[in-house]
Amino acid sequence: MNPVQTIVAKELRSYFVSPVVYVIGAIFLAMVGLLAYSTVASASNQALRLMQIQNTYAQLNLNELLFRPLFRSMNLILIIVIPLLTMRLFAEERKLRTFELLLTSPIGINEIVSGKFMSVLVIYSGMLSLTTLIPITLSAYATFDWRPVYLGYFALLLQGGLMLGIGVLASSLTENQIIAAFLSFGMILALWMTGALSSAMGETPLGHILAYLSFTEHFERLIRGLLNLKDVLYYLSGMAFMWFATHQVIDSYRWK
Amino acid sequence: MIEVQEVTKRYGTFSALDNISFSIKKGEIVAFLGPNGAGKTTTMRIITGFMPPTSGTIRIAGFDGLASPMAIKKQIGYLPETPPLYLELTVQEYLTFVGRIKGLDPAQLLSRMDKIIEQTGLKEVQGRVIGHLSRGYRQRVGLAQALIHNPPVLILDEPTTGLDPNQIIEIRDLIKNLAGSHTIILSTHLLAEATAICQRVIIIHKGKIVAIDTPEQLSAKLQQSETLSLTVEQTYPDFALELGRLPGVLAVTQGTSPNSFMLETQQGRDIRSEVTKFIVSREIGLLEIKAQPLTLEDAFKVLTKESPADR
Ligand SMILES: Nc1ncnc2c1ncn2[C@@H]1O[C@H](COP(=O)(O)OP(=O)(O)OP(=O)(O)O)[C@@H](O)[C@H]1O
Ligand SMILES: [Mg+2]
């Protein structure tokens, strides 16, 4: 095992011996399930009404009526769920003084940060993959276009990855887990808000920059089934930035 | 093996270490002795590469602290002041993790694991979750993680705090047994501990090295005057007075019993034979005479006492 794998293995072990990850996972899945159910219900109601009015057989567009709103809602749920997943990563190491062990071991800070990030990415991917039961189940009863669904999951993976990066950074800034959770929640919210701010700015240069910074646009294009390199790059560069910032924060502990 | 040269560490404007230098040979056991806030932990954190010094250089096994931090980290086993334990892991899981990040391959890890668990007396708790262990056992797990990769250099920050008296003796014996094959620095507030385990003592006070010496020489150096204690079978009224007139005797005080006396004598002058001759000539029966060495306890008090100029 290389050092990164060692850290990932240890983190996964730590996650699974604590009840927190099960609780978070259960809440996430319950919320997504409930949302999916109510979205399907309202979509079929709508279809029924259409049929009564027009007296024809209405073909439901599940991509538009179900998956797009569902993905958007999942994105919102992540704003709450992700900070709870990442808060312990570095804050706990600082609190318990185990950082002294990591930083005096022959492993690099880059390996520590990568290991932590990858471990929580594994947890998140696991949670996300469980929700694929929704499209898989629905595909037995209805037909829809798979491409936007694939891309929607791809978008959620990237979106989650970026938020996890923010959470990891926040966790490195404090030794208090609650503060870490609120910090990442705040930072994610701020990044989201730049979208709203940008629409207020309109077609000004600053407006464009803010729109680019917010994840709303990038996410929206992906869940509509449009794969653009610049959207993918947005997420990847965001994650790289968070990784780098965390690295710097940890490096700076030692200089205090 | 360990060379610390002109190391200074500032926290903001506060100088925690002020230009300290010392070197430690391979196989030596050295104690850092000093009161709270002296700078022991800071020195250890700098040696282990946890934090860089503000100025000065560290060399371990020939490697420079700044140029090759990874090489240095491989040489060192470190028990920090607070044992760095993951409370949710079992002892075995924890030691496996530490062994891996210290760079052991699976085969080495397997052979070291049993040995270390045996050595640190963790056999009966190896499958238990660290968070459920008593403080003494946690301290042992801390020691085990410092030893798991069999490093040539051991840095132990207060290794015996939190242990009961029996455990203290066990851990001290363990440390003593590691000496020779390992170069060891440990920090302690206890003078008895330093004398019991270490070959040299580095006394640190307010970020400065006050003294570096063997426990015995340190006490010898510090003696302003030497004390003789003697016990006789019987005395007579002017005995104490006559003792006081002997050349080289500065003062005579009554000891713990009516027939025992303490003589303050001039420094560097051993007058035991003169005193013995005198007592024998009086035919009062000499039971015991011995030079009373100054304990490290006293030495420590003298050396770390604030001089009036500091106040
Ligand atoms: N991170 C820090 N920031 C500011 N000051 C610090 C920091 N760490 C230590 N100090 C100060 O540096 C001085 C030396 O601390 P250090 O922990 O090295 O002492 P010590 O000899 O280990 O004491 P103790 O016996 O209590 O463990 C103390 O005055 C302490 O308050
Ligand atoms: Mg200390």
Coordinates of C-alpha atoms and ligand atoms in Angstrom, one line a residue:
Chain A
M1 CA 0.0 0.0 0.0
N2 CA 1.3 3.4 -0.8
P3 CA 0.8 6.3 1.8
V4 CA -2.3 7.6 0.1
Q5 CA -4.0 4.2 0.1
T6 CA -3.0 3.8 3.7
I7 CA -4.6 7.0 4.6
V8 CA -7.7 6.2 2.6
A9 CA -8.0 2.8 4.3
K10 CA -7.6 4.3 7.7
E11 CA -10.2 7.1 7.0
L12 CA -12.7 4.6 5.7
R13 CA -12.3 2.5 8.8
S14 CA -12.8 5.6 11.0
Y15 CA -15.9 6.6 9.0
F16 CA -17.5 3.2 9.3
V17 CA -16.9 2.7 13.0
S18 CA -18.7 5.9 13.8
P19 CA -22.5 6.1 13.5
V20 CA -22.3 9.5 11.9
V21 CA -21.7 8.3 8.4
Y22 CA -24.7 5.9 8.6
V23 CA -26.9 8.6 9.9
I24 CA -25.8 11.0 7.2
G25 CA -26.2 8.3 4.5
A26 CA -29.6 7.4 5.7
I27 CA -30.8 11.0 5.8
F28 CA -29.4 11.6 2.3
L29 CA -31.0 8.5 0.8
A30 CA -34.4 9.1 2.6
M31 CA -34.5 12.7 1.4
V32 CA -33.6 11.8 -2.2
G33 CA -36.1 8.9 -2.2
L34 CA -38.9 11.0 -0.9
L35 CA -38.1 13.7 -3.4
A36 CA -38.1 11.2 -6.2
Y37 CA -41.4 9.7 -5.1
S38 CA -43.2 13.1 -4.8
T39 CA -41.8 14.2 -8.1
V40 CA -43.0 11.1 -9.8
A41 CA -46.4 11.4 -8.2
S42 CA -46.8 15.0 -9.2
A43 CA -45.6 14.2 -12.7
S44 CA -48.1 11.4 -13.1
N45 CA -50.9 13.6 -11.8
Q46 CA -50.0 16.2 -14.3
A47 CA -50.1 13.5 -17.0
L48 CA -53.5 12.3 -15.9
R49 CA -54.9 15.8 -16.0
L50 CA -53.5 16.3 -19.4
M51 CA -55.1 13.1 -20.6
Q52 CA -58.5 14.1 -19.2
I53 CA -58.4 17.5 -20.8
Q54 CA -57.1 16.4 -24.2
N55 CA -58.5 13.0 -24.1
T56 CA -55.3 11.7 -25.6
Y57 CA -52.5 9.5 -24.4
A58 CA -49.9 11.9 -23.1
Q59 CA -46.3 10.9 -23.4
L60 CA -44.4 12.1 -20.2
N61 CA -41.0 13.6 -20.6
L62 CA -39.4 12.0 -17.6
N63 CA -36.1 13.8 -18.2
E64 CA -37.7 17.1 -17.9
L65 CA -40.4 16.3 -15.4
L66 CA -38.5 14.1 -13.1
F67 CA -34.7 13.9 -13.4
R68 CA -33.8 17.5 -13.9
P69 CA -35.8 18.7 -10.8
L70 CA -34.5 15.7 -8.9
F71 CA -30.9 16.4 -9.7
R72 CA -31.4 20.1 -8.7
S73 CA -32.8 19.1 -5.4
M74 CA -30.0 16.6 -4.8
N75 CA -27.6 19.4 -5.4
L76 CA -29.3 21.4 -2.6
I77 CA -29.3 18.5 -0.2
L78 CA -25.6 18.2 -0.8
I79 CA -25.1 21.7 0.6
I80 CA -26.1 20.3 3.9
V81 CA -24.9 16.8 3.7
I82 CA -21.3 17.4 2.5
P83 CA -20.2 19.7 5.4
L84 CA -21.3 17.0 7.8
L85 CA -19.2 14.4 6.0
T86 CA -16.0 16.5 5.8
M87 CA -16.1 18.3 9.1
R88 CA -14.1 15.7 11.1
L89 CA -11.3 15.1 8.5
F90 CA -8.7 17.6 9.7
A91 CA -10.4 19.2 12.7
E92 CA -10.3 16.0 14.6
E93 CA -6.6 15.4 13.8
R94 CA -5.9 18.9 15.2
K95 CA -8.0 18.4 18.3
L96 CA -6.6 14.9 19.2
R97 CA -3.0 16.0 18.3
T98 CA -2.7 13.2 15.9
F99 CA -1.4 15.7 13.4
E100 CA 1.9 15.5 15.2
L101 CA 2.1 11.8 14.2
L102 CA 1.2 12.5 10.5
L103 CA 3.6 15.5 10.2
T104 CA 6.5 13.7 11.8
S105 CA 6.0 10.6 9.6
P106 CA 7.9 10.2 6.3
I107 CA 4.8 11.1 4.2
G108 CA 4.1 14.3 2.4
I109 CA 1.4 16.8 3.1
N110 CA 0.2 16.2 -0.5
E111 CA -0.3 12.6 0.3
I112 CA -2.2 13.4 3.5
V113 CA -4.5 15.8 1.7
S114 CA -5.1 13.5 -1.2
G115 CA -5.8 10.6 1.1
K116 CA -8.4 12.5 3.1
F117 CA -10.1 13.9 0.0
M118 CA -10.2 10.5 -1.7
S119 CA -11.6 8.8 1.3
V120 CA -14.5 11.1 1.6
L121 CA -15.0 11.0 -2.2
V122 CA -15.3 7.2 -1.9
I123 CA -18.0 7.6 0.8
Y124 CA -19.9 10.1 -1.2
S125 CA -19.7 8.1 -4.4
G126 CA -21.1 5.1 -2.5
M127 CA -24.0 7.2 -1.3
L128 CA -24.6 8.6 -4.8
S129 CA -24.4 5.2 -6.4
L130 CA -27.2 3.9 -4.2
T131 CA -29.5 6.6 -5.6
T132 CA -29.1 5.1 -9.1
L133 CA -31.7 2.7 -8.0
I134 CA -34.2 5.4 -8.9
P135 CA -33.5 5.6 -12.6
I136 CA -32.9 1.8 -12.8
T137 CA -36.3 1.1 -11.2
L138 CA -38.1 3.6 -13.3
S139 CA -36.6 2.3 -16.5
A140 CA -38.7 -0.9 -16.0
Y141 CA -41.9 1.2 -16.2
A142 CA -41.1 4.0 -18.4
T143 CA -38.8 5.1 -21.2
F144 CA -36.5 8.1 -21.0
D145 CA -33.3 9.4 -22.5
W146 CA -30.4 7.9 -20.6
R147 CA -27.8 10.4 -21.7
P148 CA -29.0 13.3 -19.5
V149 CA -29.2 10.9 -16.6
Y150 CA -25.6 9.7 -17.0
L151 CA -24.5 13.2 -17.4
G152 CA -26.6 14.2 -14.4
Y153 CA -24.8 11.7 -12.2
F154 CA -21.5 12.8 -13.7
A155 CA -22.5 16.4 -12.7
L156 CA -23.4 15.3 -9.2
L157 CA -20.1 13.6 -8.8
L158 CA -18.2 16.7 -9.9
Q159 CA -20.5 18.9 -7.9
G160 CA -20.0 16.7 -4.8
G161 CA -16.3 16.6 -5.4
L162 CA -16.0 20.4 -5.4
M163 CA -18.1 20.7 -2.3
L164 CA -16.0 18.0 -0.6
G165 CA -12.9 20.0 -1.5
I166 CA -14.4 23.1 0.2
G167 CA -15.3 20.9 3.2
V168 CA -11.8 19.5 3.4
L169 CA -10.4 23.0 3.3
A170 CA -12.8 24.3 6.0
S171 CA -11.9 21.3 8.2
S172 CA -8.2 22.2 8.0
L173 CA -8.9 25.7 9.2
T174 CA -10.2 24.9 12.7
E175 CA -10.0 22.2 15.4
N176 CA -13.7 22.5 16.1
Q177 CA -15.8 20.2 13.9
I178 CA -19.0 22.3 14.3
I179 CA -17.2 25.4 13.2
A180 CA -15.7 23.4 10.3
A181 CA -19.2 22.4 9.2
F182 CA -20.6 25.9 9.4
L183 CA -17.6 27.2 7.5
S184 CA -18.0 24.8 4.6
F185 CA -21.7 25.4 4.6
G186 CA -21.0 29.1 4.4
M187 CA -18.4 28.8 1.6
I188 CA -20.6 26.5 -0.5
L189 CA -23.5 28.9 -0.1
A190 CA -21.4 31.8 -1.0
L191 CA -20.2 30.1 -4.2
W192 CA -23.8 29.3 -5.0
M193 CA -24.9 32.9 -4.3
T194 CA -22.5 34.3 -6.8
G195 CA -24.9 32.9 -9.4
A196 CA -27.8 35.0 -8.1
L197 CA -25.5 38.0 -7.8
S198 CA -24.4 37.5 -11.4
S199 CA -27.9 37.6 -12.8
A200 CA -28.4 40.9 -10.9
M201 CA -25.2 42.2 -12.6
G202 CA -26.4 41.3 -16.0
E203 CA -24.1 41.3 -19.0
T204 CA -21.2 43.1 -17.4
P205 CA -17.7 41.7 -17.2
L206 CA -18.1 41.2 -13.5
G207 CA -21.4 39.5 -14.1
H208 CA -19.8 37.0 -16.4
I209 CA -17.0 36.3 -13.9
L210 CA -19.5 35.7 -11.1
A211 CA -21.6 33.5 -13.3
Y212 CA -18.6 31.5 -14.1
L213 CA -17.6 31.1 -10.5
S214 CA -21.0 29.9 -9.5
F215 CA -21.7 26.3 -10.1
T216 CA -25.4 26.8 -11.1
E217 CA -24.7 27.3 -14.8
H218 CA -22.2 24.5 -15.1
F219 CA -24.4 22.1 -13.3
E220 CA -27.5 23.1 -15.3
R221 CA -25.8 22.5 -18.7
L222 CA -24.6 19.0 -17.6
I223 CA -28.0 17.8 -16.3
R224 CA -29.6 19.0 -19.6
G225 CA -27.3 16.5 -21.3
L226 CA -24.8 19.0 -22.6
L227 CA -21.2 18.0 -22.1
N228 CA -18.8 20.9 -22.4
L229 CA -15.2 20.8 -21.6
K230 CA -15.3 24.2 -19.9
D231 CA -17.9 23.0 -17.4
V232 CA -15.9 19.9 -16.5
L233 CA -12.8 22.1 -16.2
Y234 CA -14.6 24.4 -13.9
Y235 CA -15.2 21.6 -11.4
L236 CA -11.7 20.1 -11.8
S237 CA -9.9 23.4 -11.3
G238 CA -12.2 24.1 -8.3
M239 CA -11.2 20.9 -6.7
A240 CA -7.5 21.5 -7.5
F241 CA -7.7 24.9 -6.0
M242 CA -9.3 23.5 -2.8
W243 CA -6.6 20.8 -2.6
F244 CA -3.9 23.4 -3.0
A245 CA -5.4 25.8 -0.4
T246 CA -5.7 22.9 2.1
H247 CA -2.1 22.0 1.5
Q248 CA -1.0 25.5 2.2
V249 CA -3.1 25.8 5.4
I250 CA -1.5 22.6 6.7
D251 CA 1.9 23.6 5.8
S252 CA 1.4 26.9 7.6
Y253 CA 0.5 25.2 10.9
R254 CA 4.1 24.3 11.3
W255 CA 5.3 27.9 10.9
K256 CA 3.2 29.2 13.7
Chain B
M1 CA 23.9 11.3 15.9
I2 CA 21.9 14.3 16.8
E3 CA 23.3 17.8 16.4
V4 CA 21.5 20.9 17.3
Q5 CA 23.2 24.1 16.4
E6 CA 22.3 27.6 17.5
V7 CA 18.6 26.9 17.3
T8 CA 16.2 29.7 18.1
K9 CA 12.5 29.5 18.0
R10 CA 10.2 32.4 18.3
Y11 CA 6.4 32.3 18.6
G12 CA 5.6 35.8 17.4
T13 CA 7.8 38.0 19.5
F14 CA 8.1 35.4 22.4
S15 CA 11.4 33.6 22.3
A16 CA 10.7 30.0 23.3
L17 CA 14.2 28.8 22.5
D18 CA 17.2 31.1 22.6
N19 CA 20.2 29.9 20.7
I20 CA 20.6 26.4 22.0
S21 CA 23.3 24.0 20.9
F22 CA 24.1 20.5 21.9
S23 CA 25.0 17.2 20.3
I24 CA 24.2 13.6 21.3
K25 CA 26.3 10.6 20.4
K26 CA 24.9 7.3 18.9
G27 CA 23.5 5.1 21.6
E28 CA 23.3 7.7 24.3
I29 CA 20.3 8.4 26.5
V30 CA 19.9 12.0 27.3
A31 CA 17.2 13.7 29.4
F32 CA 15.8 17.2 28.9
L33 CA 15.0 18.5 32.3
G34 CA 13.2 21.7 33.0
P35 CA 10.2 23.2 34.6
N36 CA 6.9 23.9 32.8
G37 CA 7.3 26.1 29.8
A38 CA 11.1 25.6 29.7
G39 CA 11.1 24.7 26.0
K40 CA 11.5 20.9 26.1
T41 CA 8.5 20.1 23.9
T42 CA 9.5 22.9 21.5
T43 CA 13.0 21.5 21.2
M44 CA 11.6 18.0 20.5
R45 CA 9.2 19.3 17.9
I46 CA 12.0 21.0 16.1
I47 CA 14.2 17.9 16.2
T48 CA 11.4 15.7 14.8
G49 CA 10.7 18.1 12.0
F50 CA 7.2 18.9 13.2
M51 CA 8.1 22.6 13.1
P52 CA 11.1 24.4 11.7
P53 CA 13.3 26.5 13.9
T54 CA 13.3 30.3 13.4
S55 CA 17.0 30.0 12.9
G56 CA 19.7 27.4 13.5
T57 CA 20.3 23.9 12.1
I58 CA 19.5 20.3 13.0
R59 CA 21.4 17.3 11.8
I60 CA 20.3 13.8 12.5
A61 CA 22.4 10.8 11.4
G62 CA 24.2 13.2 9.0
F63 CA 21.0 14.5 7.4
D64 CA 20.2 18.1 7.4
G65 CA 16.8 19.1 8.8
L66 CA 16.0 21.6 6.1
A67 CA 17.5 19.8 3.1
S68 CA 16.3 16.3 3.8
P69 CA 13.3 16.3 6.2
M70 CA 12.0 12.9 4.9
A71 CA 15.3 11.1 5.5
I72 CA 15.3 12.5 9.0
K73 CA 11.7 11.5 9.7
K74 CA 12.5 7.9 8.8
Q75 CA 15.2 7.9 11.5
I76 CA 13.0 9.1 14.3
G77 CA 10.3 7.5 16.5
Y78 CA 8.4 10.2 18.4
L79 CA 6.2 10.1 21.4
P80 CA 4.6 13.6 21.6
E81 CA 3.4 15.1 24.9
T82 CA -0.1 14.0 24.1
P83 CA 0.0 10.5 22.6
P84 CA -1.3 10.8 19.0
L85 CA -4.0 8.2 19.2
Y86 CA -7.0 7.5 16.9
L87 CA -9.5 6.6 19.6
E88 CA -11.9 4.7 17.3
L89 CA -9.3 2.2 16.1
T90 CA -8.2 -0.9 18.0
V91 CA -4.6 -1.1 19.2
Q92 CA -3.6 -3.4 16.3
E93 CA -5.4 -1.4 13.7
Y94 CA -3.7 1.7 15.0
L95 CA -0.2 0.2 15.1
T96 CA -0.7 -1.2 11.6
F97 CA -1.6 2.3 10.3
V98 CA 1.4 3.8 12.0
G99 CA 3.7 1.1 10.7
R100 CA 2.5 1.7 7.1
I101 CA 2.9 5.5 7.2
K102 CA 6.4 5.0 8.6
G103 CA 7.2 3.0 5.5
L104 CA 7.2 -0.6 6.7
D105 CA 6.3 -3.3 4.2
P106 CA 3.7 -5.9 5.2
A107 CA 6.3 -8.6 6.2
Q108 CA 8.3 -6.2 8.3
L109 CA 5.1 -4.9 9.9
L110 CA 4.0 -8.4 10.9
S111 CA 7.3 -9.2 12.6
R112 CA 7.6 -5.9 14.4
M113 CA 4.0 -5.8 15.5
D114 CA 4.2 -8.9 17.8
K115 CA 7.5 -7.8 19.2
I116 CA 6.3 -4.3 20.0
I117 CA 3.0 -5.5 21.5
E118 CA 5.0 -7.9 23.7
Q119 CA 7.6 -5.3 24.6
T120 CA 5.2 -2.6 25.7
G121 CA 2.9 -5.0 27.5
L122 CA -0.1 -4.5 25.3
K123 CA -0.9 -8.2 24.7
E124 CA -4.1 -8.4 26.5
V125 CA -5.5 -5.2 25.0
Q126 CA -4.3 -5.5 21.4
G127 CA -7.8 -6.1 20.1
R128 CA -9.5 -3.3 22.1
V129 CA -10.5 0.1 20.9
I130 CA -8.0 2.7 22.1
G131 CA -10.8 5.0 23.3
H132 CA -11.7 2.4 25.9
L133 CA -8.2 2.0 27.3
S134 CA -7.0 3.5 30.6
R135 CA -4.5 6.4 30.5
G136 CA -1.6 4.2 31.3
Y137 CA -2.4 1.8 28.4
R138 CA -2.8 4.7 26.1
Q139 CA 0.6 6.0 27.0
R140 CA 2.0 2.5 26.2
V141 CA 0.3 2.5 22.8
G142 CA 1.9 5.9 22.3
L143 CA 5.3 4.4 23.1
A144 CA 4.5 1.4 20.9
Q145 CA 3.8 3.7 17.9
A146 CA 7.2 5.4 18.4
L147 CA 8.9 2.0 18.3
I148 CA 7.0 0.2 15.6
H149 CA 9.4 1.0 12.8
N150 CA 12.5 0.3 15.0
P151 CA 13.9 3.8 14.4
P152 CA 17.5 4.5 15.5
V153 CA 16.5 7.7 17.2
L154 CA 13.8 8.0 19.8
I155 CA 12.3 11.2 21.0
L156 CA 10.1 10.7 24.0
D157 CA 8.2 13.7 25.5
E158 CA 7.4 12.8 29.1
P159 CA 7.1 9.1 28.5
T160 CA 6.1 8.1 32.0
T161 CA 3.4 10.7 32.8
G162 CA 0.1 9.1 33.6
L163 CA 1.5 5.8 34.6
D164 CA 1.3 4.1 38.0
P165 CA 4.5 3.4 39.9
N166 CA 4.8 -0.1 38.7
Q167 CA 4.3 0.9 35.1
I168 CA 6.8 3.7 35.5
I169 CA 9.4 1.2 36.5
E170 CA 8.5 -1.1 33.6
I171 CA 8.6 1.7 31.1
R172 CA 11.9 3.0 32.4
D173 CA 13.4 -0.5 32.2
L174 CA 12.1 -0.8 28.6
I175 CA 13.7 2.5 27.7
K176 CA 17.0 1.5 29.4
N177 CA 16.9 -1.7 27.4
L178 CA 16.5 0.2 24.2
A179 CA 19.6 2.3 24.9
G180 CA 22.7 1.3 23.1
S181 CA 20.9 0.2 20.0
H182 CA 18.9 3.5 20.0
T183 CA 19.8 7.1 20.6
I184 CA 17.2 8.4 23.0
I185 CA 16.1 11.8 24.2
L186 CA 13.4 12.0 26.8
S187 CA 12.0 14.9 28.6
T188 CA 11.0 14.9 32.2
H189 CA 10.2 17.0 35.2
L190 CA 11.5 14.3 37.5
L191 CA 15.1 14.5 38.5
A192 CA 15.0 10.9 39.8
E193 CA 13.9 9.8 36.4
A194 CA 16.7 11.6 34.7
T195 CA 19.3 10.1 37.1
A196 CA 17.7 6.7 36.9
I197 CA 17.7 6.3 33.1
C198 CA 20.0 8.8 31.5
Q199 CA 23.7 9.2 30.9
R200 CA 23.5 12.9 30.4
V201 CA 21.1 15.6 31.5
I202 CA 20.4 18.8 29.6
I203 CA 18.8 21.3 31.9
I204 CA 16.7 23.8 30.0
H205 CA 15.2 26.9 31.6
K206 CA 13.3 29.7 29.9
G207 CA 14.5 28.6 26.5
K208 CA 18.2 28.4 27.4
I209 CA 20.4 25.5 28.3
V210 CA 21.6 26.0 31.8
A211 CA 23.7 22.9 32.1
I212 CA 24.7 19.8 30.2
D213 CA 26.4 17.0 32.2
T214 CA 26.2 13.6 33.7
P215 CA 24.0 13.4 36.7
E216 CA 26.9 12.9 39.1
Q217 CA 29.2 15.6 37.7
L218 CA 26.4 18.0 37.5
S219 CA 25.8 17.6 41.3
A220 CA 29.6 17.8 42.0
K221 CA 29.9 21.1 40.0
L222 CA 27.0 22.6 41.8
Q223 CA 28.2 22.1 45.2
Q224 CA 29.0 25.3 46.9
S225 CA 30.0 23.4 50.0
E226 CA 30.1 19.7 50.7
T227 CA 28.4 18.0 53.6
L228 CA 29.6 15.2 55.7
S229 CA 27.3 13.2 57.8
L230 CA 28.6 11.2 60.7
T231 CA 27.2 9.1 63.5
V232 CA 29.0 8.2 66.7
E233 CA 28.2 5.7 69.5
Q234 CA 28.4 8.3 72.3
T235 CA 29.1 12.0 72.6
Y236 CA 30.3 14.4 75.3
P237 CA 29.2 18.0 75.9
D238 CA 31.9 19.8 73.9
F239 CA 32.0 17.3 71.0
A240 CA 30.2 19.5 68.5
L241 CA 32.3 22.5 69.4
E242 CA 35.5 20.6 69.0
L243 CA 34.3 19.3 65.6
G244 CA 33.7 22.8 64.5
R245 CA 37.3 23.8 65.3
L246 CA 38.7 21.1 63.0
P247 CA 40.4 22.7 59.9
G248 CA 38.2 22.8 56.9
V249 CA 34.9 22.6 58.8
L250 CA 32.6 25.5 58.3
A251 CA 29.6 24.6 60.5
V252 CA 28.2 21.8 62.5
T253 CA 24.6 21.0 62.8
Q254 CA 22.7 18.3 64.7
G255 CA 21.6 15.4 62.5
T256 CA 18.4 13.4 62.9
S257 CA 19.4 11.7 66.1
P258 CA 21.4 13.1 69.1
N259 CA 24.4 11.1 68.1
S260 CA 24.5 12.2 64.4
F261 CA 26.0 15.4 63.0
M262 CA 26.2 17.2 59.7
L263 CA 29.4 19.0 58.9
E264 CA 29.5 21.7 56.3
T265 CA 33.0 21.6 54.9
Q266 CA 35.0 23.8 52.5
Q267 CA 34.5 22.9 48.8
G268 CA 37.0 20.6 47.2
R269 CA 38.5 19.5 50.5
D270 CA 37.9 16.0 51.6
I271 CA 38.5 16.0 55.4
R272 CA 37.0 12.6 56.1
S273 CA 40.3 11.1 57.3
E274 CA 41.0 14.0 59.6
V275 CA 37.6 13.8 61.1
T276 CA 37.9 10.0 61.5
K277 CA 41.3 10.4 63.3
F278 CA 39.9 12.9 65.6
I279 CA 36.9 10.8 66.6
V280 CA 39.1 7.7 67.0
S281 CA 41.4 9.6 69.3
R282 CA 38.5 10.6 71.5
E283 CA 37.4 6.9 71.7
I284 CA 33.7 7.5 71.3
G285 CA 33.1 4.9 68.6
L286 CA 32.6 6.0 65.0
L287 CA 29.6 4.3 63.5
E288 CA 29.3 6.0 60.2
I289 CA 30.9 8.8 58.1
K290 CA 30.0 9.7 54.6
A291 CA 30.1 12.5 52.1
Q292 CA 26.5 13.6 51.4
P293 CA 26.2 14.1 47.6
L294 CA 24.1 17.0 46.4
T295 CA 21.1 15.5 44.7
L296 CA 20.1 16.5 41.2
E297 CA 17.0 17.9 42.9
D298 CA 19.2 20.5 44.7
A299 CA 21.2 21.0 41.5
F300 CA 18.0 21.7 39.6
K301 CA 16.8 24.2 42.2
V302 CA 20.1 26.1 42.1
L303 CA 20.4 26.1 38.3
T304 CA 16.9 27.1 37.4
K305 CA 16.5 29.6 40.2
E306 CA 15.9 33.0 38.8
S307 CA 18.9 35.2 39.5
P308 CA 17.9 38.6 41.1
A309 CA 18.8 40.4 37.8
D310 CA 16.0 38.5 36.0
R311 CA 13.3 39.9 38.2
Ligands
LIG1 N1 2.2 27.3 19.6 C1 2.6 28.2 20.5 N2 2.4 29.5 20.4 C2 2.9 30.4 21.3 N3 3.6 30.0 22.4 C3 3.9 28.7 22.5 C4 3.4 27.7 21.6 N4 3.9 26.5 22.0 C5 4.6 26.7 23.1 N5 4.7 28.1 23.4 C6 5.4 28.7 24.6 O1 6.7 28.3 24.5 C7 7.3 28.0 25.8 C8 7.9 26.7 25.8 O2 6.9 25.7 25.7 P1 7.2 24.1 25.7 O3 5.9 23.5 25.4 O4 8.3 23.8 24.8 O5 7.6 23.9 27.2 P2 7.9 22.6 28.0 O6 9.3 22.7 28.5 O7 7.6 21.4 27.1 O8 6.9 22.6 29.2 P3 6.0 21.5 29.9 O9 7.0 20.9 30.9 O10 4.9 22.2 30.5 O11 5.6 20.5 28.9 C9 6.1 28.2 26.7 O12 6.2 29.4 27.4 C10 4.9 28.1 25.9 O13 3.9 28.9 26.4
MG2 MG 6.3 19.9 27.2

